[in-house]
Short mmCIF file of C-alpha atoms and ligand atoms in Angstrom, two decimals:
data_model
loop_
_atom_site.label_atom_id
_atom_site.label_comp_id
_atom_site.label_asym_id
_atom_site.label_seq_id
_atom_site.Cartn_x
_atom_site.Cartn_y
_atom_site.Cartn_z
CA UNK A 27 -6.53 14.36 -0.39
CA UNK A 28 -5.65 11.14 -2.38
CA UNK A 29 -2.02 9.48 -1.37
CA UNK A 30 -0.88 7.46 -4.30
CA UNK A 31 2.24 5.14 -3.85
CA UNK A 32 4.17 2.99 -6.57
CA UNK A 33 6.04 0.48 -5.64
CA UNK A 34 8.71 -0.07 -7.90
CA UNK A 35 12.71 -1.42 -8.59
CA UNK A 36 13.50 1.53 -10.38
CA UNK A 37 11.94 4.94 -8.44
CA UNK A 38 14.21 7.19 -11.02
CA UNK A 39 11.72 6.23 -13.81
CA UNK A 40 8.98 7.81 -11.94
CA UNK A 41 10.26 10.74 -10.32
CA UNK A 42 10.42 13.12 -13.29
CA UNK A 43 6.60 12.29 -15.00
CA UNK A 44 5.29 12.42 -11.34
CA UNK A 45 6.64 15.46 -11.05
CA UNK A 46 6.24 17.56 -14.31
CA UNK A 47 3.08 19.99 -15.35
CA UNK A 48 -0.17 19.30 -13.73
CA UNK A 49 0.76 16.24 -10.93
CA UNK A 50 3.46 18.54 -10.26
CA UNK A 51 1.25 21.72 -9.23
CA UNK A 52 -1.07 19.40 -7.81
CA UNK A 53 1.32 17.66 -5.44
CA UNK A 54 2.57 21.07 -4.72
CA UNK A 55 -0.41 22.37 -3.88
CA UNK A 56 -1.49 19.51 -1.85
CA UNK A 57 -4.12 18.10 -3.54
CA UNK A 58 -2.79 14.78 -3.94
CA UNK A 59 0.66 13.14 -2.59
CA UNK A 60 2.59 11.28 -4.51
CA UNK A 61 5.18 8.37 -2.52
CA UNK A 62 7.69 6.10 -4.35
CA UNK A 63 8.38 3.13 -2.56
CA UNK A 64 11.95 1.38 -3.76
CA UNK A 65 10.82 -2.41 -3.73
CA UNK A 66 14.54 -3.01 -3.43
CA UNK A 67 14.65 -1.88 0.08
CA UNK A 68 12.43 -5.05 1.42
CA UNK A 69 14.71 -7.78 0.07
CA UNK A 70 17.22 -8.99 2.51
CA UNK A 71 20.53 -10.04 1.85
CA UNK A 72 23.98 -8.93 0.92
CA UNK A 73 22.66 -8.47 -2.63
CA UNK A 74 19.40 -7.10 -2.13
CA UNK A 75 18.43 -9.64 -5.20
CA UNK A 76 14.76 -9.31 -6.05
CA UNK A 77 14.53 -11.44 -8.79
CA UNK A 78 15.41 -15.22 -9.78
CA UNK A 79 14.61 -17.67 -12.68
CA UNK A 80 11.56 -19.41 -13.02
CA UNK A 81 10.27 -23.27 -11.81
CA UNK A 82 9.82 -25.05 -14.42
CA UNK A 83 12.28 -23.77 -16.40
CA UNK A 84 11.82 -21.07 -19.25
CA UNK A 85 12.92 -17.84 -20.53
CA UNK A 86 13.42 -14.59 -18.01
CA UNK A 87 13.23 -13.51 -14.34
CA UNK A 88 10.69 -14.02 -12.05
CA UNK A 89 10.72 -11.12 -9.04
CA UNK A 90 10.82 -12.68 -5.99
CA UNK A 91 7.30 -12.85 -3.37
CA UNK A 92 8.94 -11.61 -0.55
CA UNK A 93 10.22 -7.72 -1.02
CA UNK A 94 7.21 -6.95 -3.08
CA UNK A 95 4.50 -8.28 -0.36
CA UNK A 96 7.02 -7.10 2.14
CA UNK A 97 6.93 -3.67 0.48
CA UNK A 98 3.11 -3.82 0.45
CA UNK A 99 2.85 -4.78 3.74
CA UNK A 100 4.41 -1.86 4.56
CA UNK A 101 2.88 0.43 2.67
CA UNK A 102 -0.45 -1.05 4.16
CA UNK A 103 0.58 -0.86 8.00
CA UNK A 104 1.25 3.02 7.10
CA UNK A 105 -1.58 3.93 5.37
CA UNK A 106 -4.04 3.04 8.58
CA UNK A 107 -5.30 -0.16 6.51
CA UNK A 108 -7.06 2.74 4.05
CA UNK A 109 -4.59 1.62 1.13
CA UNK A 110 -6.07 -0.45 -1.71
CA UNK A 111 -3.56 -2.14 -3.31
CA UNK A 112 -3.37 -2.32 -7.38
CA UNK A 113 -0.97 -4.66 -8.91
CA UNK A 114 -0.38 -3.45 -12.65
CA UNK A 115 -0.42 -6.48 -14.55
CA UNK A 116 -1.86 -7.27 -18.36
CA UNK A 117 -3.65 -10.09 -17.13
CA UNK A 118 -5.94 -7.48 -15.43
CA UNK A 119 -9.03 -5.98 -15.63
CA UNK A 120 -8.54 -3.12 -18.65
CA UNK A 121 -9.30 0.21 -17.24
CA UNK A 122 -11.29 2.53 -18.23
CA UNK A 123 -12.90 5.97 -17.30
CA UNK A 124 -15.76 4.22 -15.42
CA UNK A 125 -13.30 2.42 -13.06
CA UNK A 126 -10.89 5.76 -13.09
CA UNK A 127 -13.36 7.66 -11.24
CA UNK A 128 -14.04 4.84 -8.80
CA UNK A 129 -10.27 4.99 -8.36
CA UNK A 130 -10.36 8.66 -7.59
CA UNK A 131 -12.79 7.80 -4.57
CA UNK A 132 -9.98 5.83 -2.89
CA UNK A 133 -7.77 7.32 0.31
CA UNK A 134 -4.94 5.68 -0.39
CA UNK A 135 -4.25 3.98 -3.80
CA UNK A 136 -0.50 1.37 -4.10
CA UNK A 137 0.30 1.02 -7.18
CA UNK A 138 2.80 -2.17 -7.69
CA UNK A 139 5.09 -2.71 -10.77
CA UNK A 140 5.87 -5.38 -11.98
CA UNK A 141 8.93 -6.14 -14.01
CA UNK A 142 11.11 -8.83 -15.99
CA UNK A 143 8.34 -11.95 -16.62
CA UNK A 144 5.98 -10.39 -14.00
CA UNK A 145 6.05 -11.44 -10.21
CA UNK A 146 5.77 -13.98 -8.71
CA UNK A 147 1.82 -15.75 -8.59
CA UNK A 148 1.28 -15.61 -4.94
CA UNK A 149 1.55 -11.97 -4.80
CA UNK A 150 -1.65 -11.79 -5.98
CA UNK A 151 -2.92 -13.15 -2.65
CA UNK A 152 -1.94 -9.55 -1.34
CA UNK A 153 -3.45 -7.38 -3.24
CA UNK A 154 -6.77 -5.91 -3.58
CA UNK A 155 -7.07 -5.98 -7.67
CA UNK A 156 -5.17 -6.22 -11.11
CA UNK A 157 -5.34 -3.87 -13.24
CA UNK A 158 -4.18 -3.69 -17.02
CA UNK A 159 -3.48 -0.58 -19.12
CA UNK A 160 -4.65 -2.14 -22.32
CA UNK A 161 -4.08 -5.67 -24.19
CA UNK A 162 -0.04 -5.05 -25.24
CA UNK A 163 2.95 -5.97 -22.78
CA UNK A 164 5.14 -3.20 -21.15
CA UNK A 165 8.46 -4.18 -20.22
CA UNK A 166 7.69 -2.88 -16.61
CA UNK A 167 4.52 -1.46 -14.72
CA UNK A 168 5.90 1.76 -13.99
CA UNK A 169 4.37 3.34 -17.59
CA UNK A 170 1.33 1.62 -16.37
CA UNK A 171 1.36 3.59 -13.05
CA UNK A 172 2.02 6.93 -14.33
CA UNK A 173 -1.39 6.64 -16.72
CA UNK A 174 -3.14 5.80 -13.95
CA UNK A 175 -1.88 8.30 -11.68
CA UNK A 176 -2.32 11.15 -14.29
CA UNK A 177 -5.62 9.92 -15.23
CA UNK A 178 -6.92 9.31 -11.32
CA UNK A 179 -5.27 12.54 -10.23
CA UNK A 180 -6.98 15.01 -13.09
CA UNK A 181 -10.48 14.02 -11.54
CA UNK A 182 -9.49 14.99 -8.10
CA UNK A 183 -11.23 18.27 -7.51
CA UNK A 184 -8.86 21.77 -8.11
CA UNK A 185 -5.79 19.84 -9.71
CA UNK A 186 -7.66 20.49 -13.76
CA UNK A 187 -7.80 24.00 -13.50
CA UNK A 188 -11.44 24.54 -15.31
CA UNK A 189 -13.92 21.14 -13.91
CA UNK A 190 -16.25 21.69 -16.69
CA UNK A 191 -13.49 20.37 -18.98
CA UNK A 192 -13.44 17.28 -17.17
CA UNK A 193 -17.04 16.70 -17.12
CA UNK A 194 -16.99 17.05 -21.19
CA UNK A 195 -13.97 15.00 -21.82
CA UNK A 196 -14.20 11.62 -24.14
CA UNK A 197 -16.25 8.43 -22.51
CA UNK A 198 -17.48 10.75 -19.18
CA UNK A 199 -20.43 10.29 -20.95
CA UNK A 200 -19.75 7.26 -23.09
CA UNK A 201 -19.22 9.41 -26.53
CA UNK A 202 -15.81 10.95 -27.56
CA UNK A 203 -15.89 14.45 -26.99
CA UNK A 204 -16.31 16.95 -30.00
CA UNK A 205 -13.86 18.20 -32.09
CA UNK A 206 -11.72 21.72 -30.63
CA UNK A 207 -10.27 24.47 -32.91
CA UNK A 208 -8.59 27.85 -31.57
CA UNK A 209 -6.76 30.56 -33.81
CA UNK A 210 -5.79 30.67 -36.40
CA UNK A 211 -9.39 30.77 -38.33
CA UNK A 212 -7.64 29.69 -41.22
CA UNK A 213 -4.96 27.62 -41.26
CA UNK A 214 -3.06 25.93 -45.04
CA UNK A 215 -7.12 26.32 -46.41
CA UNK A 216 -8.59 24.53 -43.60
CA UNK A 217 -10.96 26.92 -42.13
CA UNK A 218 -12.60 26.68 -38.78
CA UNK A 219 -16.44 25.63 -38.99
CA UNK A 220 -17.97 28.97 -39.22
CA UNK A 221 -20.88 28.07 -36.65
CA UNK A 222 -18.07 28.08 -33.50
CA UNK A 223 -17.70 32.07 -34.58
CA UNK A 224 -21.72 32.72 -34.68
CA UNK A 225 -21.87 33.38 -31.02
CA UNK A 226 -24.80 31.43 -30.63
CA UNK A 227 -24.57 29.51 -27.72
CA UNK A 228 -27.38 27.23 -28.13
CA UNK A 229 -26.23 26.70 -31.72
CA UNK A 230 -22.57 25.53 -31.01
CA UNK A 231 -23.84 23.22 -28.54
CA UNK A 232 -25.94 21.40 -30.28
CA UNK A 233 -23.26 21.41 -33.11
CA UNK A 234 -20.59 19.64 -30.80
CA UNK A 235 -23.18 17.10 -29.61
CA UNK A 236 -23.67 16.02 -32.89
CA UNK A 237 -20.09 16.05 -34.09
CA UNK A 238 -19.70 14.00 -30.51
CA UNK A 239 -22.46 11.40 -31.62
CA UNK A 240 -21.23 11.04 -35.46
CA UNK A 241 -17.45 10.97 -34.18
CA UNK A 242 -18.18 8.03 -31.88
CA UNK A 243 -20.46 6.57 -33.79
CA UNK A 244 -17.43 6.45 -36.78
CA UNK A 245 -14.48 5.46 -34.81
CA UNK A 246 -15.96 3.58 -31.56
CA UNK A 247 -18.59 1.40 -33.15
CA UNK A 248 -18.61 -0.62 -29.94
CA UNK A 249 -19.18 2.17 -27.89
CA UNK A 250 -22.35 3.23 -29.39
CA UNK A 251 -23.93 0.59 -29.69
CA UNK A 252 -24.00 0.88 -25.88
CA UNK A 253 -25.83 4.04 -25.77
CA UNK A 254 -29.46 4.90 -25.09
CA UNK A 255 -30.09 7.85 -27.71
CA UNK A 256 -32.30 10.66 -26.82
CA UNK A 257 -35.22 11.47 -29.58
CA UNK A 258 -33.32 14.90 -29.74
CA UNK A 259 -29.53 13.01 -30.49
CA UNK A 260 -31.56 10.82 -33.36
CA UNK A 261 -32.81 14.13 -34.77
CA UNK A 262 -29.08 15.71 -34.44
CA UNK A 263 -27.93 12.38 -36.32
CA UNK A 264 -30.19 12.44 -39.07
CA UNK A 265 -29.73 16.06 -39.81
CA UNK A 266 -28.14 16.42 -43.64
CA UNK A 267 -24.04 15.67 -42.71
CA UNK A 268 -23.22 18.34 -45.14
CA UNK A 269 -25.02 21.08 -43.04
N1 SAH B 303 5.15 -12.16 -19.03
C1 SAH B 303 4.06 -11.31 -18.74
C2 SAH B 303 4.39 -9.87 -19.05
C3 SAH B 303 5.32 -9.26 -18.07
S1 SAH B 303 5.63 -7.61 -18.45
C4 SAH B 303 2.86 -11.72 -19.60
O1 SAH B 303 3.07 -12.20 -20.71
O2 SAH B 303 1.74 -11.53 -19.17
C5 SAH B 303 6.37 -7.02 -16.98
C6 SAH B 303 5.50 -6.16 -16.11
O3 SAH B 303 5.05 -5.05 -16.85
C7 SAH B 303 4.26 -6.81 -15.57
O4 SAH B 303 4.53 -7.52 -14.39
C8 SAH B 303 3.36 -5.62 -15.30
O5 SAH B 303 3.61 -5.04 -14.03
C9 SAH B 303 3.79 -4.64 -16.37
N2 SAH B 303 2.86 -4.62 -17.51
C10 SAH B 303 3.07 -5.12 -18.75
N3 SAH B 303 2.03 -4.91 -19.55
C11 SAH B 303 1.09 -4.27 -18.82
C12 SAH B 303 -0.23 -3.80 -19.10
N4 SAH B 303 -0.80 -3.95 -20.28
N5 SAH B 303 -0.89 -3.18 -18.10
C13 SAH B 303 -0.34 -3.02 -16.89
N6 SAH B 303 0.90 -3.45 -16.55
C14 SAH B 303 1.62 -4.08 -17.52
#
């Protein structure tokens, strides 16, 4: 079971999308737990204030060190020293599916979001890693910690209902996946390709590898020119496109 635990000033943005469709079974069928952690509850004072303006001078708020390593501390101490600690920022590495799955390894993952300018530097000192969602600025990491959840928590074993749709999914295998059609078999004169109805196994698979290969190969340039191509996928490539 993987615990996964956002820190965050505002836990009412998280609650619903943690809870909703598949985290939602999973969590209720214990495959993973979900905690919120209110980052407001660690700052001290009559105000509870968490953020302040900036040294040096310059636009926005800066949240404050203390709650947020106070909250991780926390979070640390109760998680038997198994938590690693995230800290969603755009400055961080960009995940993808590769790191996902390393992710999904973890006991114990704390997610912490950031908000107004970001936090302050020396919270970085207190985490493990950061992590970006892609290059574009959020105005808060919560977003941020609800892709990562989702996208940690489907490769978890029993929370996607049928695994072999996991292992076929775009970039497990560095291609985007192959196209999917269901009914009806004809829809405003687009018809489905006819060689999904032939029944022949062998036949459809090799179809979607190829429409997997040409597909990445169209749109993700960069990702193919990182793969190591088969004899058989060259053949499947330089079969006539019309066919
Ligand atoms: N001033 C900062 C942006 C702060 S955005 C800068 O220019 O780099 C406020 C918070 O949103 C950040 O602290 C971070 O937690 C979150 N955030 C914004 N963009 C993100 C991204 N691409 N990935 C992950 N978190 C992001």
């Amino acid at each position: 079971m993987i615990v996964f635990e956002v820190l965050t000033l505002f836990p009412g943005m998280l609650e619903a999308p943690l809870s909703a469709s598949l985290l939602g079974k999973a969590r209720s069928a214990g495959l993973i737990e979900v905690r919120i952690r209110d980052i407001r509850e660690y700052s001290t004072g009559k105000h509870r204030v968490c953020d302040d303006t900036p040294y040096g001078g310059g636009a926005g708020m800066v949240m404050k060190p203390e709650p947020v390593v106070a909250a991780i501390e926390a979070a640390r101490a109760e998680s038997m020293a198994t938590a690693r600690v995230l800290l969603l920022s755009p400055r961080g590495n960009v995940l993808k599916q590769e790191k996902v799955r390393a992710l999904a390894a973890e006991e114990h993952l704390v997610l912490v979001c950031g908000r107004y300018e970001g936090v302050d530097e020396r919270v970085r000192q207190f985490v493990d890693e950061e992590i970006s969602i892609g290059d574009f600025v959020l105005s808060g990491g919560e977003p941020a910690a609800w892709i990562i959840v989702d996208a940690v928590a489907r490769l978890i074993p029993g929370v996607v209902g049928n695994e072999a749709s996991i292992t076929a999914d775009s970039f497990s295998d560095g291609l985007l996946e192959h196209p999917h059609y269901t009914r009806p078999q004809s829809f405003r004169g687009l018809e489905v390709p006819s060689i999904l109805m032939s029944g022949d196994h062998a036949k459809v698979a090799r179809w979607r590898r190829r429409q997997a290969l040409l597909r990445t190969r169209d749109s993700r340039p960069d990702l193919f020119s990182k793969l190591s191509l088969s004899e058989a996928d060259r053949l499947l490539l330089s079969e006539d496109e019309t066919k």
